[in-house]
Short mmCIF file of C-alpha atoms and ligand atoms in Angstrom, two decimals:
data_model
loop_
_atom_site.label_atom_id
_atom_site.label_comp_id
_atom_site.label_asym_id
_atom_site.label_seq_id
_atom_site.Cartn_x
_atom_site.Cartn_y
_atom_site.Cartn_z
CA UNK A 478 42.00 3.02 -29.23
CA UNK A 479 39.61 -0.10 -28.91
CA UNK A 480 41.41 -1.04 -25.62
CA UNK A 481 41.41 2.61 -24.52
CA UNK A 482 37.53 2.92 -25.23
CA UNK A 483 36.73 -0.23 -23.34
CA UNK A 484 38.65 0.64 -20.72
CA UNK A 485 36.46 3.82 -20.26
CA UNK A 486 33.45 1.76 -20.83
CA UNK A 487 34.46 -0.40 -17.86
CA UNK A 488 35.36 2.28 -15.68
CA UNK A 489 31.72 3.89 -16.63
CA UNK A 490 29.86 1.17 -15.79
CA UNK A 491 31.66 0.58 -12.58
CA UNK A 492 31.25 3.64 -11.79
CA UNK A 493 27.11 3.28 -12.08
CA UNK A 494 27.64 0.28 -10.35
CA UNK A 495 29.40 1.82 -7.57
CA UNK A 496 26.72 4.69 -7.79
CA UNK A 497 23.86 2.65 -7.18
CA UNK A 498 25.59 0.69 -4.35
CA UNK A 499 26.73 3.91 -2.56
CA UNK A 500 22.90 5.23 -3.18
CA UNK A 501 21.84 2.10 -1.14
CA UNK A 502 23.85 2.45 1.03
CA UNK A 503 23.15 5.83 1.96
CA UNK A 504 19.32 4.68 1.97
CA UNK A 505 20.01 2.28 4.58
CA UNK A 506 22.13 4.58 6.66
CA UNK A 507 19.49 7.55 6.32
CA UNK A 508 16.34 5.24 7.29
CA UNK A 509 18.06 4.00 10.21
CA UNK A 510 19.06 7.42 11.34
CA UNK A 511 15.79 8.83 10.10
CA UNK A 512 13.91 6.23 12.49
CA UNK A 513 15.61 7.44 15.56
CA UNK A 514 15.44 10.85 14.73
CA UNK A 515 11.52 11.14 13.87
CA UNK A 516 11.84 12.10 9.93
CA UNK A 517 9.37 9.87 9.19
CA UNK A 518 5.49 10.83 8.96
CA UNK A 519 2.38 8.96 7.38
CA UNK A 520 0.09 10.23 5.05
CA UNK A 521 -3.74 8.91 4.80
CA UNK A 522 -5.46 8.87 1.25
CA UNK A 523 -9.04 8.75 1.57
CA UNK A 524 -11.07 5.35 0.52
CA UNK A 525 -14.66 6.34 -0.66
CA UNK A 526 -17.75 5.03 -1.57
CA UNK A 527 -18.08 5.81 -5.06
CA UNK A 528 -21.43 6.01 -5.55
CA UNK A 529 -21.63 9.14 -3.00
CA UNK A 530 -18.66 9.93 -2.20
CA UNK A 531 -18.96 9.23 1.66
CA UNK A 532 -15.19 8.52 2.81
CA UNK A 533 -15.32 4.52 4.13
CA UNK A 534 -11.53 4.27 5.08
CA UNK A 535 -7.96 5.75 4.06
CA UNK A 536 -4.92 3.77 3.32
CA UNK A 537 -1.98 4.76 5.45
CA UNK A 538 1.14 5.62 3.10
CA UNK A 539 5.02 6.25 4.29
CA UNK A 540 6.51 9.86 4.22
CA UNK A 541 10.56 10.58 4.61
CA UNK A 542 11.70 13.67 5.10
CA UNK A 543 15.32 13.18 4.15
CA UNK A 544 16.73 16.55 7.08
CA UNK A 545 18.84 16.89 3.66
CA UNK A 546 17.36 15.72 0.45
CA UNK A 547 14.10 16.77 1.12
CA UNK A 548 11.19 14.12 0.51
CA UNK A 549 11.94 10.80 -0.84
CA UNK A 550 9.19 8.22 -2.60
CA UNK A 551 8.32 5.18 -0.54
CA UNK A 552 8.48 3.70 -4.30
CA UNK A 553 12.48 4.52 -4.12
CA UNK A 554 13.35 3.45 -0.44
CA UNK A 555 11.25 0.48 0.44
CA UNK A 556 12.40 -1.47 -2.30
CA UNK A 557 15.77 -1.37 -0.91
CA UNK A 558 14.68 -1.74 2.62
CA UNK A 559 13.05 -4.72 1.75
CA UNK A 560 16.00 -6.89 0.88
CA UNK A 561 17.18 -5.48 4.70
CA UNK A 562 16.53 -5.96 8.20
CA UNK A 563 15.15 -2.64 8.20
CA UNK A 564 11.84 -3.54 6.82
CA UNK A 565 10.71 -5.08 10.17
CA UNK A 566 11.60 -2.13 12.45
CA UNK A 567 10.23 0.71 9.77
CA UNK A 568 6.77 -1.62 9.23
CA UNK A 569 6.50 -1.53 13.07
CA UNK A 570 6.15 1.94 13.06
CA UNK A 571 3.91 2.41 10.95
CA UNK A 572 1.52 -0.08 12.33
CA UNK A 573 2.27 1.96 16.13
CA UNK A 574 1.36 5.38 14.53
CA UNK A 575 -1.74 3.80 11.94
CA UNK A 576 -2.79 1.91 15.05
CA UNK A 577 -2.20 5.17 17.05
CA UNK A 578 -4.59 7.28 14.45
CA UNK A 579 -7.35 4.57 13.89
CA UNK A 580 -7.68 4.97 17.45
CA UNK A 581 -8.80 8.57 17.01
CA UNK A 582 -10.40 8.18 13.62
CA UNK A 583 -13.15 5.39 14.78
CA UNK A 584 -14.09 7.48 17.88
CA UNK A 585 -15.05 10.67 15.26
CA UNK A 586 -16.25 7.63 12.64
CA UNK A 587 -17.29 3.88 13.93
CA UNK A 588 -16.57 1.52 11.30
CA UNK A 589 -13.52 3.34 9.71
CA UNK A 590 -11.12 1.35 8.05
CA UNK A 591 -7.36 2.02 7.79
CA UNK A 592 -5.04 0.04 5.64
CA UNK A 593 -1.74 -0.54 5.81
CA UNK A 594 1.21 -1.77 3.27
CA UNK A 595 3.11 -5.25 4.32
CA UNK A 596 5.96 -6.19 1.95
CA UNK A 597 6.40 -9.95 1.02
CA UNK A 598 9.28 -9.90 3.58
CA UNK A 599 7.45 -8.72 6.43
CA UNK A 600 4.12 -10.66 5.60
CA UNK A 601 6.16 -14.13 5.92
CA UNK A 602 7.59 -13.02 9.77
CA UNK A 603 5.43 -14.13 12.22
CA UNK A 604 7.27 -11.38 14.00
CA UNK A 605 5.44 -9.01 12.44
CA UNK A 606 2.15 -10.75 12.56
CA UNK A 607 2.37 -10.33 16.32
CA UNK A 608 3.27 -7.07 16.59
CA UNK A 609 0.51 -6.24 14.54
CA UNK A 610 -2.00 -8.15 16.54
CA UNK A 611 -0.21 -7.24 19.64
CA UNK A 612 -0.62 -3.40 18.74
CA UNK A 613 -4.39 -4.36 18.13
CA UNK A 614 -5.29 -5.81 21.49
CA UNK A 615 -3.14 -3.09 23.51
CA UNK A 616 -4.95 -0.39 21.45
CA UNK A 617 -8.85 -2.20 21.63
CA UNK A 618 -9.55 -1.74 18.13
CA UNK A 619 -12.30 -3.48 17.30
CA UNK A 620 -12.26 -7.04 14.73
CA UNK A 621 -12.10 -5.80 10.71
CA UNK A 622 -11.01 -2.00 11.17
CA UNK A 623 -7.53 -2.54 9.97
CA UNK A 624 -6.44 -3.95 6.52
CA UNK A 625 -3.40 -5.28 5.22
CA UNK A 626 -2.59 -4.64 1.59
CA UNK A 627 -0.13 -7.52 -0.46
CA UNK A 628 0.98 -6.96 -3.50
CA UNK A 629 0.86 -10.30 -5.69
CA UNK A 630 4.14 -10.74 -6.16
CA UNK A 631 5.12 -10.80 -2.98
CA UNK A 632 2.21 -13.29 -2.60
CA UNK A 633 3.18 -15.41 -5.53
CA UNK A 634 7.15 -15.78 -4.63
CA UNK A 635 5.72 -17.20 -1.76
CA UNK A 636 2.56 -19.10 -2.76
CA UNK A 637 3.16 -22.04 -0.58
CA UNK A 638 3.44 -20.49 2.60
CA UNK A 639 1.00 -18.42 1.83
CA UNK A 640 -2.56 -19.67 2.52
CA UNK A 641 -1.16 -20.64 5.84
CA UNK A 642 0.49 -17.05 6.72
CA UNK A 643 -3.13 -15.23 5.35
CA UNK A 644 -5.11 -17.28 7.51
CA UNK A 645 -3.15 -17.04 10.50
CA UNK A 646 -3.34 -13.10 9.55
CA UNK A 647 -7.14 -13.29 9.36
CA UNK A 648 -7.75 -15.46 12.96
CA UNK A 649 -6.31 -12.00 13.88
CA UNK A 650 -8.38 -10.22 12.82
CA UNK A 651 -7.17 -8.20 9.63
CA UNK A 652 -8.84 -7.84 6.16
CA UNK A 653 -6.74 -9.10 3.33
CA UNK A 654 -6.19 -7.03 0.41
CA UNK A 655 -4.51 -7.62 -2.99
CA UNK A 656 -2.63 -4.31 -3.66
CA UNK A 657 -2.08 -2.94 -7.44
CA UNK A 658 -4.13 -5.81 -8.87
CA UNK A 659 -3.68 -6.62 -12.11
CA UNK A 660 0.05 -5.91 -12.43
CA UNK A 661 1.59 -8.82 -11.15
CA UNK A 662 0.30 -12.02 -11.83
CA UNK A 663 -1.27 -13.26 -15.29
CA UNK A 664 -4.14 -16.17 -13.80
CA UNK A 665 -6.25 -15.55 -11.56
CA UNK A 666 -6.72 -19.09 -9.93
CA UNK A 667 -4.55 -18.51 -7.15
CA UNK A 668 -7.28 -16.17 -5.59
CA UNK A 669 -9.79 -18.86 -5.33
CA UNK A 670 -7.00 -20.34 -2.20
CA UNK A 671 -6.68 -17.50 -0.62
CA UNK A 672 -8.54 -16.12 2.38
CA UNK A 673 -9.08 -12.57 1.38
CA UNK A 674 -11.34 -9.89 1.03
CA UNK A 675 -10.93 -7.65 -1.69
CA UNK A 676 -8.80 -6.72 -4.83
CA UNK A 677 -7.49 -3.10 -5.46
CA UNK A 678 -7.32 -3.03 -8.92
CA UNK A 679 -4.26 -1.33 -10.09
CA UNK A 680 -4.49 2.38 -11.52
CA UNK A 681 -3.30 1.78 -14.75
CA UNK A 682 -6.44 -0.14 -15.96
CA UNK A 683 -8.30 2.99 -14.65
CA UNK A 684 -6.71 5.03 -16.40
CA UNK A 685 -7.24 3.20 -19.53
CA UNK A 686 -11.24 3.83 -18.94
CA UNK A 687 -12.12 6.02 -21.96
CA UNK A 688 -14.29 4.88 -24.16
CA UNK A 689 -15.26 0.88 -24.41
CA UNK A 690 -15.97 0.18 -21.07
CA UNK A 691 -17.79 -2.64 -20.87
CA UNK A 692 -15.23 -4.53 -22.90
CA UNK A 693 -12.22 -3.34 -20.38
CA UNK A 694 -9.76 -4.98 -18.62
CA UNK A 695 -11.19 -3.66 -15.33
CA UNK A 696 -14.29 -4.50 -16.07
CA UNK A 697 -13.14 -7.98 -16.37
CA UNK A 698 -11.71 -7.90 -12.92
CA UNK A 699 -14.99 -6.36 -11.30
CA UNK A 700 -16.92 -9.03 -12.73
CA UNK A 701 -14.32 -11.94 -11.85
CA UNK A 702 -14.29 -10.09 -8.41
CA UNK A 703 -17.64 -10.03 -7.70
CA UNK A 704 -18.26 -13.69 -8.90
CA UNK A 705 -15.39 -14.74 -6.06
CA UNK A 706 -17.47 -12.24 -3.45
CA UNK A 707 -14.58 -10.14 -3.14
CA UNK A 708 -14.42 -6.60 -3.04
CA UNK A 709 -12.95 -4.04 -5.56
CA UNK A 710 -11.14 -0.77 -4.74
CA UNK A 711 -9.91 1.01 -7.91
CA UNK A 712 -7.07 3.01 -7.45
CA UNK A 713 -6.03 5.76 -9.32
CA UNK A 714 -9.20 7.73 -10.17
CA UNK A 715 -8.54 11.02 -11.20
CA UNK A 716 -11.76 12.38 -13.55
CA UNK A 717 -14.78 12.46 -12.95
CA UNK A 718 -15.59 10.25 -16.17
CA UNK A 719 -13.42 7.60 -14.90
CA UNK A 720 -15.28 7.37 -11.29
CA UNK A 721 -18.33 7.59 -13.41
CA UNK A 722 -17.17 4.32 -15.38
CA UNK A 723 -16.75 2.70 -12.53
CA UNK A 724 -20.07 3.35 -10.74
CA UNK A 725 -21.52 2.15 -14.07
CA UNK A 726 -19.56 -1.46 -13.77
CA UNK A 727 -20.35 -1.84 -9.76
CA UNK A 728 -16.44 -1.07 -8.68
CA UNK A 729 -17.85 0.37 -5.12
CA UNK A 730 -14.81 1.50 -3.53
CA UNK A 731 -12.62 3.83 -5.35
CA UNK A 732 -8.91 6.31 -3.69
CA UNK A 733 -7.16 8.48 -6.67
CA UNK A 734 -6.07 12.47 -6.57
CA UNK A 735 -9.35 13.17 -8.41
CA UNK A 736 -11.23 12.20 -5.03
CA UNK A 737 -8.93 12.76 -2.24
CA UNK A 738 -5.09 13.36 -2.07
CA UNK A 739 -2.88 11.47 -0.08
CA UNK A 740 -3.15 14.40 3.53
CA UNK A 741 -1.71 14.93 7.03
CA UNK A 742 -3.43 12.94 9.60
CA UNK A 743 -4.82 16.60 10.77
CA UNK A 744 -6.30 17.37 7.47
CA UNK A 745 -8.44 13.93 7.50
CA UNK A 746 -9.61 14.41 10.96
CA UNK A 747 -10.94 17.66 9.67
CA UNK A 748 -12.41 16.01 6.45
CA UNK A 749 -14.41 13.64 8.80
CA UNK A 750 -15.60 16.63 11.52
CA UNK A 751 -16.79 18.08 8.79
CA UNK A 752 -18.54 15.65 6.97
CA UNK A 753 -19.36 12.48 9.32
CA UNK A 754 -20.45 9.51 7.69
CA UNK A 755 -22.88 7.11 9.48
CA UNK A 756 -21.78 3.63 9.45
CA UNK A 757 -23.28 1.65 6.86
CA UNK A 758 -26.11 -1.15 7.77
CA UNK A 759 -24.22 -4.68 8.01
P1 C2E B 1000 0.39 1.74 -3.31
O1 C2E B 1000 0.22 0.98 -2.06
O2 C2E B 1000 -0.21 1.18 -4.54
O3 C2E B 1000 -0.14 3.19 -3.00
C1 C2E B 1000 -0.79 4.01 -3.93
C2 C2E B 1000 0.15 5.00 -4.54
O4 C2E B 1000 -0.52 5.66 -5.62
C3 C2E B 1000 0.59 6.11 -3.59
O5 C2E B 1000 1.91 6.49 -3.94
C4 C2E B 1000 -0.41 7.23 -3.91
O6 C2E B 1000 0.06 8.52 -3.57
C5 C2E B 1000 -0.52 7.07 -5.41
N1 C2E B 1000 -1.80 7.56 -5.95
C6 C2E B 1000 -3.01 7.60 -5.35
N2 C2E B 1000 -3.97 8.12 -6.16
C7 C2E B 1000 -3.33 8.41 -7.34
C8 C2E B 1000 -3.78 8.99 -8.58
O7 C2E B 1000 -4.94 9.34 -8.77
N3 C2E B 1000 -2.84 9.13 -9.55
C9 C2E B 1000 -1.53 8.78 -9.37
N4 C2E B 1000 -0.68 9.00 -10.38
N5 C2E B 1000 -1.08 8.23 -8.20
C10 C2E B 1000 -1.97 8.06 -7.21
P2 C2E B 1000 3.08 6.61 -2.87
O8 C2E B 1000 2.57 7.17 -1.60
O9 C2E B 1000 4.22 7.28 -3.56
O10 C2E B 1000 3.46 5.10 -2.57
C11 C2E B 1000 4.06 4.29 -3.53
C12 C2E B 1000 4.14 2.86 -3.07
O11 C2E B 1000 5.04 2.72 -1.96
C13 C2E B 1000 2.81 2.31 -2.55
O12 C2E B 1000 1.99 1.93 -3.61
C14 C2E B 1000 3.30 1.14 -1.72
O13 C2E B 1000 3.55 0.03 -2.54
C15 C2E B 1000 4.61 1.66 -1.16
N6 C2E B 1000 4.39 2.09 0.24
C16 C2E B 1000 3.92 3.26 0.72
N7 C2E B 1000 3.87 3.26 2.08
C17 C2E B 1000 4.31 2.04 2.47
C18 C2E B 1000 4.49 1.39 3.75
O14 C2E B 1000 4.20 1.93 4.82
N8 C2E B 1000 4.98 0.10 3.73
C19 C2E B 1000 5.29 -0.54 2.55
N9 C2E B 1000 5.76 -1.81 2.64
N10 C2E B 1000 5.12 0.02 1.35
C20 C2E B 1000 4.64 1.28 1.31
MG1 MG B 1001 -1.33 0.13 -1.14
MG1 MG B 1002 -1.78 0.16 -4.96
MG1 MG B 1003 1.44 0.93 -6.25
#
């Protein structure tokens, strides 16, 4: 019976193995065909000033719309694209279309700032790099209008590489951004070496604003921030006490659903017809 039971157990946990393979594989297969068949779309979640509200910027995020399965979370897919070739051709197009849309979006707002997501595979190509700064030339956008978002660990598997490859990514042009802060990395002396701009602090500290505030791990990292001249972004805001919080400790810069949810490219270039913003005095 023992035997007979393990055997089962075996052929169980092959068969999750073989599960999670096939599901890979099916990933890769679909993003492929999905690139050459145009199921992918971007979605823009606002960046605002949190003080007033005025929109500063939107982060670009990935949409696939699997012709079968319906919608499918970049948090699923570009994990396993990452470990593939398929990361450089599906990180070029979103930098064509975000480059193609910041185009529009600084004509109706001068000084708006889109940000994209680079995976520690891509942000170590100098492929990629040169694409990017390519795309940026072709296009004439303007010196600081585009952002680059990292999270640490793709930062820290690559440390030493990695002052060199931020640097050569900010003689091009690009603002440097540390992407769900917090979650990655435990010290903090690594930022000190790097050449970058800001810190988006990742939204499960915000959500853990309630009640002690000043005594909160976020607050921690706004103060740290600030101390290293870098900005904060605080992701994740969704009440109105929590954007309130963060006004209080000096965040500036907050994106969550309680602000603006991630929209169609159409929907934002309505948001900013409606209510322009004038650029901010340098
Ligand atoms: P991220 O870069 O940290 O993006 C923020 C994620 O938080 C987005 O999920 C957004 O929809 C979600 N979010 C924003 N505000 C709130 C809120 O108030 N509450 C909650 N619960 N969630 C909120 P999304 O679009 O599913 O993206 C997931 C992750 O996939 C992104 O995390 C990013 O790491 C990755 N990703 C998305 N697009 C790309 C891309 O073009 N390239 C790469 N390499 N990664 C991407
Ligand atoms: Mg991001
Ligand atoms: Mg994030
Ligand atoms: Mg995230």
């Amino acid at each position: 019976a023992a035997k007979q039971s393990g055997r089962n157990q075996y052929t169980f946990f092959s068969m999750q193995m073989n599960q999670a393979l096939q599901q890979r594989i099916d990933i890769l297969q679909g993003v492929r065909t999905s690139l050459e068949q145009g199921h992918f779309h971007l979605e823009y979640q606002p960046v605002v000033d949190l003080s007033n509200g005025n929109i500063r910027g939107a982060e670009a995020l990935l949409r696939w719309q699997h012709p079968e399965r319906g919608p499918i979370s970049p948090a699923l897919f570009i994990p396993i694209i990452e470990e593939s070739d398929l990361i450089e051709p599906v990180t070029r197009w979103v930098a064509r279309q975000a480059t193609a849309d910041l185009l529009t979006l600084q004509a109706l707002q001068p000084g708006f700032v889109v940000s994209i997501n680079i995976s520690g595979a891509a942000l170590h190509q100098g492929s990629t790099r040169d694409f990017l700064t390519e795309l940026k030339h072709s296009r004439q956008l303007p010196d600081h209008c585009l952002s680059i978002e990292l999270t640490e660990t793709s930062m820290i598997r690559h440390l030493d590489d990695c002052r060199q490859t931020l640097t050569q990514w900010k003689a091009a042009g690009m603002n440097i951004w540390i992407d769900d802060f917090g979650t990655g990395y435990s010290s903090l002396s690594y930022l000190h070496q790097l050449p970058i701009d800001g810190i988006k602090i990742d939204r499960s500290f915000i959500r853990e604003l309630r009640t002690d505030n000043e005594t909160s791990l976020a607050a921690t990292m706004i103060t740290m921030a600030h101390s290293m001249s870098l900005q904060v972004v605080a992701e994740g805001i969704e009440t109105e006490h929590q954007r309130r919080c963060l006004v209080d400790l000096g965040a500036g810069l907050g994106q969550g659903f309680g602000l603006h949810r991630p929209m169609r490219f159409a929907a934002l270039e309505q948001l900013l017809e409606a209510a322009p913003v004038p650029t901010p005095a340098p």
